[in-house]
CSV table of C-alpha atoms and ligand atoms in Angstrom, one decimal:
chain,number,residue,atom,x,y,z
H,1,UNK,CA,-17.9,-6.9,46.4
H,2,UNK,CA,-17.7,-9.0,43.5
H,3,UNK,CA,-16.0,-12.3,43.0
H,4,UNK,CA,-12.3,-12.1,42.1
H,5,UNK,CA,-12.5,-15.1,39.5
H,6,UNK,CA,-15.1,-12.6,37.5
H,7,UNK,CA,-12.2,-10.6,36.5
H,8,UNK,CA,-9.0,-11.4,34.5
H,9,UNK,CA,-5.7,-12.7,36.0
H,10,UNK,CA,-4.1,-10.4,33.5
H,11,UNK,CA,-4.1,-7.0,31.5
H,12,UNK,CA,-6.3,-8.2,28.9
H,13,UNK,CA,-6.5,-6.5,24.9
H,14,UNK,CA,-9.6,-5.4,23.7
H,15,UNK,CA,-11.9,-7.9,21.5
H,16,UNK,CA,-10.9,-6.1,18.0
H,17,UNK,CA,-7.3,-6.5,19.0
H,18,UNK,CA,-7.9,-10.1,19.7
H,19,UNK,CA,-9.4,-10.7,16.7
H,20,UNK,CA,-6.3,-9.3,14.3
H,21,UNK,CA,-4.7,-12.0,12.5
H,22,UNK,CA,-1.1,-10.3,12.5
H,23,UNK,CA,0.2,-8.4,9.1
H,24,UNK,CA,2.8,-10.8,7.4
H,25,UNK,CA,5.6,-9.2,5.4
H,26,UNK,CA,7.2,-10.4,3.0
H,27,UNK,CA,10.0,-13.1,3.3
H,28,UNK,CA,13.4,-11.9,2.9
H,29,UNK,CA,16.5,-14.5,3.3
H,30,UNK,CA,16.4,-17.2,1.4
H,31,UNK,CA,19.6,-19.7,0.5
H,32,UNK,CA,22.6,-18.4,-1.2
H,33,UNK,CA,24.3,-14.8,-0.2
H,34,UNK,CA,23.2,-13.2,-3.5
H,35,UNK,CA,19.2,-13.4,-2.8
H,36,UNK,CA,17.0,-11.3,-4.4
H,37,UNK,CA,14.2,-9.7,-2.4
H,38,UNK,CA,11.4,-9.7,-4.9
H,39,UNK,CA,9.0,-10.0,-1.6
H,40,UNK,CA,7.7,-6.2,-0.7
H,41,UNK,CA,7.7,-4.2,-3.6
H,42,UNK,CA,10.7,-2.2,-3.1
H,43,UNK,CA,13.0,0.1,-5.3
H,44,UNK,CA,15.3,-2.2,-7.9
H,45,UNK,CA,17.3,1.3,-8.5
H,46,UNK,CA,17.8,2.4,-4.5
H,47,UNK,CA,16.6,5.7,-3.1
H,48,UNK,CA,17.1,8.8,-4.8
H,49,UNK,CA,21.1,10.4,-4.6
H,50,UNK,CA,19.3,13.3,-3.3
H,51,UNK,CA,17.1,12.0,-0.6
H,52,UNK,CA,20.6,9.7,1.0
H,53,UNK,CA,22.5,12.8,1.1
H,54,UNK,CA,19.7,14.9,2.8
H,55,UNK,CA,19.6,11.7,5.1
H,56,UNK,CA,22.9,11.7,6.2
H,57,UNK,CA,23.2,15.4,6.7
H,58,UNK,CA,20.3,15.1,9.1
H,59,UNK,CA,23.1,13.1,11.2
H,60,UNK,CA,24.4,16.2,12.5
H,61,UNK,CA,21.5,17.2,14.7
H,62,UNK,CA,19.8,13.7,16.3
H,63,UNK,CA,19.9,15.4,20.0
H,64,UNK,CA,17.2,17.8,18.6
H,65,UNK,CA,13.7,17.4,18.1
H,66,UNK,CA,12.4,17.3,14.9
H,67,UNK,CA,9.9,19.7,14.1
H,68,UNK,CA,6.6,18.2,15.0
H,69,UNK,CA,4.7,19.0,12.0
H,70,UNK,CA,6.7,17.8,9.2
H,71,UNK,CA,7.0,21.6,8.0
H,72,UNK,CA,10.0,20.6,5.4
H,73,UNK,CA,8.5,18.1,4.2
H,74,UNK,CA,4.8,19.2,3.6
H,75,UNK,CA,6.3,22.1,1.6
H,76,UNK,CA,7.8,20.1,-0.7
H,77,UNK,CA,5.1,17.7,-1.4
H,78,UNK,CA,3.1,20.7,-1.7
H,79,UNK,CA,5.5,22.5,-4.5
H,80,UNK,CA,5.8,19.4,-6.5
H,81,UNK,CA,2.1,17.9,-6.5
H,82,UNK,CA,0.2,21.9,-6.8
H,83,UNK,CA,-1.4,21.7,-3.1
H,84,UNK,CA,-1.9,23.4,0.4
H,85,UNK,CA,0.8,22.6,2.5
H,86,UNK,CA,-2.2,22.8,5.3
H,87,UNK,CA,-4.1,20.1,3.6
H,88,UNK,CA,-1.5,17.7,4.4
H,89,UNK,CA,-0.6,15.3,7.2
H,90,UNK,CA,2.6,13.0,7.1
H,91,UNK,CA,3.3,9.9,9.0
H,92,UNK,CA,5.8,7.1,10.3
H,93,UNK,CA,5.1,5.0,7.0
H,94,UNK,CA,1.3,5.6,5.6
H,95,UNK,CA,0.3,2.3,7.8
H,96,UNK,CA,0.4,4.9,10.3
H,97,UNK,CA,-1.8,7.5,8.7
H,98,UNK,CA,-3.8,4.0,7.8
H,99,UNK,CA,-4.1,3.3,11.4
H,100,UNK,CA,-4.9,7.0,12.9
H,101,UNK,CA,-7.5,7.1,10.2
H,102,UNK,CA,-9.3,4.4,11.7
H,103,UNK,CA,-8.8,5.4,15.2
H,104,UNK,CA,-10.2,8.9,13.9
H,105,UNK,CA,-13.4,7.7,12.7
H,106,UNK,CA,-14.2,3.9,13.7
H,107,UNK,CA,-15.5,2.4,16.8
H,108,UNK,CA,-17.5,-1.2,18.0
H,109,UNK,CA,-20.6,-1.1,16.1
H,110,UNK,CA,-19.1,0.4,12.9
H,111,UNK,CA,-18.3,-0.8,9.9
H,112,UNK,CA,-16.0,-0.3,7.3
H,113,UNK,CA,-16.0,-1.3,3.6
H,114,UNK,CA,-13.3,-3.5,1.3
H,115,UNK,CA,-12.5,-5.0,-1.5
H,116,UNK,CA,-11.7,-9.0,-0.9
H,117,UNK,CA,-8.9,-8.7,-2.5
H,118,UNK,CA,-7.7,-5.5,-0.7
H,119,UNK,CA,-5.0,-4.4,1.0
H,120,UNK,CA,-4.4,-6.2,4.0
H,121,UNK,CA,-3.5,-3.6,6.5
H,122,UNK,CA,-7.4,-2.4,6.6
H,123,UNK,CA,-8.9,-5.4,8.4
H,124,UNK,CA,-6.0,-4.9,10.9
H,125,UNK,CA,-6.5,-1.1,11.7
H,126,UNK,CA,-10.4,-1.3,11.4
H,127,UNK,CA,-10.8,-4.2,13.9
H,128,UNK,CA,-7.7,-1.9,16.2
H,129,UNK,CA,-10.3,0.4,16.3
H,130,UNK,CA,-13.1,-1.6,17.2
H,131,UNK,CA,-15.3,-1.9,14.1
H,132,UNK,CA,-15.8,-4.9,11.7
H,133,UNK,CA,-14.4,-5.2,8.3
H,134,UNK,CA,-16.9,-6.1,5.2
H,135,UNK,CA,-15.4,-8.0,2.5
H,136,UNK,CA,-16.4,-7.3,-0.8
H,137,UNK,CA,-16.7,-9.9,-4.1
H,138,UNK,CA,-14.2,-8.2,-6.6
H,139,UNK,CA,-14.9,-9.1,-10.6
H,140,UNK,CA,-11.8,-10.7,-12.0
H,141,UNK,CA,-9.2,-9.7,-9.1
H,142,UNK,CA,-10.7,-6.2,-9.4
H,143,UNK,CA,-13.0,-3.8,-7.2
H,144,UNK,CA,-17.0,-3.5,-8.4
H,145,UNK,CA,-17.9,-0.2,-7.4
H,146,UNK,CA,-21.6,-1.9,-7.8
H,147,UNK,CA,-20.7,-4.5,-5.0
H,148,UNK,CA,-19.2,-1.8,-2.7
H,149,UNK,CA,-21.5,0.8,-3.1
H,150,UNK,CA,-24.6,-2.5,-2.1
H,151,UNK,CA,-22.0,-3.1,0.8
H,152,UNK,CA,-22.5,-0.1,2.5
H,153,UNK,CA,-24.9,0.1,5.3
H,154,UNK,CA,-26.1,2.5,7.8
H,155,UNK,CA,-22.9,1.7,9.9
H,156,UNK,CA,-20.1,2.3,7.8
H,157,UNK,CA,-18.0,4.8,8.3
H,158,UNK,CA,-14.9,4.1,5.5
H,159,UNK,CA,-14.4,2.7,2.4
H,160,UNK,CA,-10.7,1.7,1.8
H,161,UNK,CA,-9.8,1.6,-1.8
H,162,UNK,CA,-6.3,0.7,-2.8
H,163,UNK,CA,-5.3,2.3,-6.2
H,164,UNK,CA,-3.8,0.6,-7.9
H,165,UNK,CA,-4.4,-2.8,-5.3
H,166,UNK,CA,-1.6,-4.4,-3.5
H,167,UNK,CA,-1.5,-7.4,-4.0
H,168,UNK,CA,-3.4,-7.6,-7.6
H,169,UNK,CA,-1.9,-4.8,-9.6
H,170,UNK,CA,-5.6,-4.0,-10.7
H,171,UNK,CA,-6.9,-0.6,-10.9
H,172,UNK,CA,-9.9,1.3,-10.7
H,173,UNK,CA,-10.3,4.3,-13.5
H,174,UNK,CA,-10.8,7.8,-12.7
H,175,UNK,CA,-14.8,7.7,-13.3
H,176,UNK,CA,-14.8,4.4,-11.8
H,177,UNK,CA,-13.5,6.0,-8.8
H,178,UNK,CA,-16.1,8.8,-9.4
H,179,UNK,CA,-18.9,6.8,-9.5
H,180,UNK,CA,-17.8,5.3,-6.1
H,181,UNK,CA,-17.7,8.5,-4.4
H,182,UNK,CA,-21.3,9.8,-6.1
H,183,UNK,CA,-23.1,6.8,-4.6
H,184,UNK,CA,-21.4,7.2,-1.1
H,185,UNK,CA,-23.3,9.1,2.0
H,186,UNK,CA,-21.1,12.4,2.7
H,187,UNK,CA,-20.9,11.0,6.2
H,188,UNK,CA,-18.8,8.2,4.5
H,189,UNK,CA,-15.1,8.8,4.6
H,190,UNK,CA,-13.6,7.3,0.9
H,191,UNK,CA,-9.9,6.4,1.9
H,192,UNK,CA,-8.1,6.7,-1.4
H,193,UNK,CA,-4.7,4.4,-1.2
H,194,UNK,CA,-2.4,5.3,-4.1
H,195,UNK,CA,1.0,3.7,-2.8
H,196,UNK,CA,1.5,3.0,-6.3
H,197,UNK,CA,0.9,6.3,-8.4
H,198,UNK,CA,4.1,6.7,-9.0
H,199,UNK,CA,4.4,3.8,-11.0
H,200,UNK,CA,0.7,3.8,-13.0
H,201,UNK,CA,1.0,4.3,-16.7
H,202,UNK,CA,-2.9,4.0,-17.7
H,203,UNK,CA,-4.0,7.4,-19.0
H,204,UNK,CA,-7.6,6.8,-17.5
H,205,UNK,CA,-6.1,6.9,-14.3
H,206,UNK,CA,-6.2,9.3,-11.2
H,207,UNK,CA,-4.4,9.9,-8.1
H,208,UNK,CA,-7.8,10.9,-6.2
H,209,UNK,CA,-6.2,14.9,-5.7
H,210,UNK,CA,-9.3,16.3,-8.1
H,211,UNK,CA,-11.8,14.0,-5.4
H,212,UNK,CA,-10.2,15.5,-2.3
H,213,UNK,CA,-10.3,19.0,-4.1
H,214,UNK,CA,-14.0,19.1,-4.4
H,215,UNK,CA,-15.9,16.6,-1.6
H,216,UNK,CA,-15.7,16.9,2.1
H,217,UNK,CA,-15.4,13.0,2.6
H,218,UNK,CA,-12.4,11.9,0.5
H,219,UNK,CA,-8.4,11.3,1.6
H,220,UNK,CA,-5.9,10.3,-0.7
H,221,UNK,CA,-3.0,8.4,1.4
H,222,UNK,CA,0.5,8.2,-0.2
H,223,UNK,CA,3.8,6.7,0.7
H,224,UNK,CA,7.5,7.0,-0.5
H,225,UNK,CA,8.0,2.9,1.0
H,226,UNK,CA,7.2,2.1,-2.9
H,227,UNK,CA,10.0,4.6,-4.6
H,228,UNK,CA,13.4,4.0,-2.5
H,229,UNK,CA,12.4,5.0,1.2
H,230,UNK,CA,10.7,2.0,3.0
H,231,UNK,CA,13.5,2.1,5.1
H,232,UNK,CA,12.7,5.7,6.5
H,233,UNK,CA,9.1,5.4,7.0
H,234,UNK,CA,7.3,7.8,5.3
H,235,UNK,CA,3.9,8.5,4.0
H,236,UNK,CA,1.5,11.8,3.6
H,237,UNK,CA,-1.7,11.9,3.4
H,238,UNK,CA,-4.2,14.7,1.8
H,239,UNK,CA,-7.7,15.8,2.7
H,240,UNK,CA,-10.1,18.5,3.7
H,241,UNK,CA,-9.2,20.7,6.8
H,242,UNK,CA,-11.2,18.7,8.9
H,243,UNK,CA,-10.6,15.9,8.4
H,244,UNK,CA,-6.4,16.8,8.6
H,245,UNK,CA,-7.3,18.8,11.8
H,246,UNK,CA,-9.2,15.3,13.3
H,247,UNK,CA,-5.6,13.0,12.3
H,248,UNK,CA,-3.3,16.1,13.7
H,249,UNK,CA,-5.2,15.6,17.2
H,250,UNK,CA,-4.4,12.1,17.7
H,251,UNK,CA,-0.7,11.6,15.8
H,252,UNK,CA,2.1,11.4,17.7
H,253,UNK,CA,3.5,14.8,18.3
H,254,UNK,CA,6.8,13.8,16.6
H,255,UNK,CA,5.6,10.9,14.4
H,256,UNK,CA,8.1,11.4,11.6
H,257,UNK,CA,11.8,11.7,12.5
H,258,UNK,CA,14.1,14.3,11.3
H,259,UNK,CA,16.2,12.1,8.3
H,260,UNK,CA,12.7,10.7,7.0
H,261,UNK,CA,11.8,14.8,6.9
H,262,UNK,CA,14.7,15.4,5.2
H,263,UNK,CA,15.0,12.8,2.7
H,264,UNK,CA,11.3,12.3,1.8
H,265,UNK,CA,11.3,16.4,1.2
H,266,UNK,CA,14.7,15.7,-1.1
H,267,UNK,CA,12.9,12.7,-2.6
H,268,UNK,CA,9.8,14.7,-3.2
H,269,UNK,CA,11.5,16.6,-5.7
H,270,UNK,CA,14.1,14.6,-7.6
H,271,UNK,CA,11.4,14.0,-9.8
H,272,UNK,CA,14.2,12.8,-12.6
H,273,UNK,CA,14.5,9.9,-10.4
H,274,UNK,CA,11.3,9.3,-9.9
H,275,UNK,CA,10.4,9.0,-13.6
H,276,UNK,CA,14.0,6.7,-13.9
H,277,UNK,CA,12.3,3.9,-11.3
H,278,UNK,CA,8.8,4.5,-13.4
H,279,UNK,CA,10.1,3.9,-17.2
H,280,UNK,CA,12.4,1.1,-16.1
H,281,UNK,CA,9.2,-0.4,-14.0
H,282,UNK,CA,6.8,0.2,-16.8
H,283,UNK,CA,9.6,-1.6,-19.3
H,284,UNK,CA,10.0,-5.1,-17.1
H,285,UNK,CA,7.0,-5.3,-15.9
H,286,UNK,CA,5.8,-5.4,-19.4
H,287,UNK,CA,8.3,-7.7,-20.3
H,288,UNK,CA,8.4,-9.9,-17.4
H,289,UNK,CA,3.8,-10.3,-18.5
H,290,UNK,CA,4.8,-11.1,-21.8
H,291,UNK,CA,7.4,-13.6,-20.7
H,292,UNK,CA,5.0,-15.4,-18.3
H,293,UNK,CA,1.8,-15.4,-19.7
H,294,UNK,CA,1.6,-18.7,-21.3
H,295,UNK,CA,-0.8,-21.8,-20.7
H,296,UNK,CA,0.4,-22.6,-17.8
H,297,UNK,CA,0.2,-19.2,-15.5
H,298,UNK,CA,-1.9,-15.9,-16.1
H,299,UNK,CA,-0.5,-12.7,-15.3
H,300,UNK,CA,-3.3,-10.3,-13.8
H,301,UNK,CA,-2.7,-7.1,-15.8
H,302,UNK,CA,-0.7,-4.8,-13.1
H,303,UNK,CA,-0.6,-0.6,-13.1
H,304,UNK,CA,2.0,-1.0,-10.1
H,305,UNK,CA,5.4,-2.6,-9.6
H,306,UNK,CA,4.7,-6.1,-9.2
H,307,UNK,CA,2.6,-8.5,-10.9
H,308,UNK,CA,0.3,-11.0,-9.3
H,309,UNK,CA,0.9,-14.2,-11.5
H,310,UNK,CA,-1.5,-16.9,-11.1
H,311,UNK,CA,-1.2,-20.5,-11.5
H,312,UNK,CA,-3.7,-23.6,-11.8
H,313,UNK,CA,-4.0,-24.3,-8.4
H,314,UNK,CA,-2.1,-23.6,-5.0
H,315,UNK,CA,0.1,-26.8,-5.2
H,316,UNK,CA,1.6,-25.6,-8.9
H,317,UNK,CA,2.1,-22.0,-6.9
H,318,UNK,CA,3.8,-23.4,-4.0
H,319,UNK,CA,6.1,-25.2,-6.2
H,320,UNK,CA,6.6,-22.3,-7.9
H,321,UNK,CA,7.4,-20.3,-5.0
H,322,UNK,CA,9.8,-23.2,-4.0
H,323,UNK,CA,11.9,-23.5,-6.9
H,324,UNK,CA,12.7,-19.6,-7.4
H,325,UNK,CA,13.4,-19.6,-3.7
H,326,UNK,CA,16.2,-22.2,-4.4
H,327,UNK,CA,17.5,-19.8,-6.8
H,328,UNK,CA,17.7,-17.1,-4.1
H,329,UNK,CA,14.3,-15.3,-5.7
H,330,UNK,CA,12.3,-14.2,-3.0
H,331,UNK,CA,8.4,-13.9,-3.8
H,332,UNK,CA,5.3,-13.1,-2.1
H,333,UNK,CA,2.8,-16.1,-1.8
H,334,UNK,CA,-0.7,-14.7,-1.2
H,335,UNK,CA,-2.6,-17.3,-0.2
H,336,UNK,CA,-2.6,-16.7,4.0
H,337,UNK,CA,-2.8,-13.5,3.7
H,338,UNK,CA,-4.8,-13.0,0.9
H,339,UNK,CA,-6.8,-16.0,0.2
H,340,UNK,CA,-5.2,-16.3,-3.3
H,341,UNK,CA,-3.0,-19.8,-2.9
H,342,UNK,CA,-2.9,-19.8,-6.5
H,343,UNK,CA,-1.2,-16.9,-7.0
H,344,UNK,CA,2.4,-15.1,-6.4
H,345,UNK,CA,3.4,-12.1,-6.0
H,346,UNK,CA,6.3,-10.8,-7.8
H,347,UNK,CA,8.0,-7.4,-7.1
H,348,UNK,CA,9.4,-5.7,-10.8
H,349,UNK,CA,13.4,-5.9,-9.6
H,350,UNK,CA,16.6,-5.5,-11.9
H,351,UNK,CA,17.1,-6.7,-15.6
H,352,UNK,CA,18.8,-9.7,-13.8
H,353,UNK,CA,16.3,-10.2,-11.2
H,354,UNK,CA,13.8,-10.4,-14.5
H,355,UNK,CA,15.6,-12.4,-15.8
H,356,UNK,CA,16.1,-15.4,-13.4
H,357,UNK,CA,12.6,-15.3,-12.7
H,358,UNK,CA,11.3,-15.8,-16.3
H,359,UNK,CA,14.0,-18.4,-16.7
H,360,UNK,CA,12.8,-20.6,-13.3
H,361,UNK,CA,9.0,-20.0,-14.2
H,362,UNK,CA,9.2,-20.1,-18.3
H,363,UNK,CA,9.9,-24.4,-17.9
H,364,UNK,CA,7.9,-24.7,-14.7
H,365,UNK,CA,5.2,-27.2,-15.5
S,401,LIG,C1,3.0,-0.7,0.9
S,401,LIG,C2,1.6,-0.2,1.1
S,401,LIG,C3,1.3,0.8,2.0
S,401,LIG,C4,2.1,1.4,3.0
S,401,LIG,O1,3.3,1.3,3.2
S,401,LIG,P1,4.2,2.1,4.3
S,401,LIG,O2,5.5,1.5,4.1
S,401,LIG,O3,3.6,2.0,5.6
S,401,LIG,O4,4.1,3.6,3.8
S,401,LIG,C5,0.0,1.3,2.0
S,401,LIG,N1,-0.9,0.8,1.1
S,401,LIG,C6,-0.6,-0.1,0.2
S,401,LIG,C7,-1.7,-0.5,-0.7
S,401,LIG,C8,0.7,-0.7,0.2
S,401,LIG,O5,0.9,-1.6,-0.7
């Protein structure tokens, strides 16, 4: 028999859960009933008309399960984007495709590959599974394929690539995203993030659909949390049939609930709207860079709907941070989660919201 005192006096996690430093949204609440959330990158203009009616129609049938594949829903997506309904998977937010992903194809002893600037649900689902994350020097705020490509050992298993990045705004072009791909072992699985598509305006870019059409190794992981729907939780992800067959094994059986079917499907193709929440993004973000980019802060150049702005130091961002905060502007510092305490994020809200925060930051010394 072995001594009691060898074992635990309770249920305890395994070492890669342990070892998770717990995701940190962003802040919503500040003083003053009118805040404005400019913390998580979500819709200035709501969800789509479409996709709240389709929601509340799906009130009628809560006692019944929804179907378990996401049928509706697939089908749409595949209409609208020109793809096999079979080569996709949807989930409960894409943090959950993220995190089945992981499960899918990392364990202890494996590796997977970042950018240091990266998004920072990765580190969280790689060490769930087990593995070890490897953080990887970015050039100016932006992946170097060459760093990640010399990052990669005999033990990695994924590359995570957000594209554009949260919380930078930078981007990686379509042949950048190429190259990655041509220099990766086909036993390496490239996890393409493009939460932001809808919102990219640069004509080198690509959604990572032509990479997933041709290589064996390649996802592409989307969400509709970015364009009016974080509320409902859903995301869809596209890759090769064996990799979709692999995610469908493990997902919960009924992972996305009947309204997010519904309206995500409805959403999916109101692409009028769609384009509405791109052109007025593409017009204040612009504007809001132009406003802010003086001496005193830099404003990383951003393909998504926030901008990263960064200021001389952490003490000139946290004062920042304060005095839109007593205006009821609510923006994402980066520094815990990130390791940039210089910088702030800053979701791409109303005219008004634009506004107010060029008018805080424009004097801010
Ligand atoms: C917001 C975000 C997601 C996921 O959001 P969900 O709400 O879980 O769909 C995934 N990747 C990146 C880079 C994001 O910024």
């Amino acid at each position: 028999m072995t001594a009691p005192s060898a074992l635990p006096d309770r249920p305890t996690p395994q070492p890669g859960v342990r070892a998770i430093a717990a995701y940190v949204p962003g802040k919503s609440g500040a003083p003053g009933a009118n805040s404005i959330k400019l913390s998580a990158n979500e819709s200035p203009l709501g969800a789509s008309p479409k996709a709240i009616d389709a929601f509340r129609a799906a009130a009628d049938h809560l006692e019944i399960y929804p179907e378990g594949s996401s049928r509706v829903l697939r089908m749409a997506l595949a209409e609208v984007h020109g793809i096999d309904p079979n080569s996709v998977v949807c989930g409960n937010g894409s943090g959950d495709l993220l995190l089945l992903l992981a499960q899918c194809y990392l364990g202890e002893g494996d590796e997977a590959v970042m950018n240091r600037y990266g998004f920072s649900l990765y580190p969280i689902v790689t060490k769930a599974a087990g593995a070890t994350i490897v953080m990887v020097d970015e050039t100016d705020y932006t992946a170097d394929v060459d760093a990640l490509l010399a990052a990669v050992t005999e033990r990695t298993r994924i590359v995570w690539l957000a594209n554009p990045n949260n919380p930078t705004g930078t981007y990686l072009t379509s042949a950048q995203v190429r190259r990655l791909h041509a220099g990766l072992r086909k036993d390496i699985l490239l996890v393409i993030d493009s939460a932001y598509a809808e919102y990219v305006t640069a004509a080198d870019y690509s959604v990572g659909l032509d990479l997933v059409g041709k290589s064996d190794n390649v996802v592409m992981v989307r969400t509709f949390s970015k364009m009016g729907l974080a509320a409902a939780r859903i995301g869809w992800m596209v890759g090769p049939a064996h990799v979709v067959d692999a995610v469908n094994r493990i997902r919960g059986p009924f992972n996305v609930n009947l309204p997010a079917q519904l309206a995500g499907a409805a959403a999916a193709r109101d692409v009028a709207f769609t384009e509405r929440l791109k052109a007025h993004n593409a017009q204040w973000r612009d504007w809001i860079a132009a406003e802010l980019d003086t001496n005193h802060m830099r404003v990383v150049p951003s393909q998504a709907n926030f901008v990263m702005v960064l200021f001389p130091d952490a003490e000139h961002a946290t004062k920042a941070f304060q005095a839109l905060w007593e205006r009821g502007l609510i923006v994402r510092e980066i520094g815990n989660s990130y390791g940039i305490p210089q910088g702030l994020r800053i979701s791409i809200g109303t005219e008004s919201a634009m506004r107010a925060v060029a008018e805080v930051l424009k004097d801010f010394q």
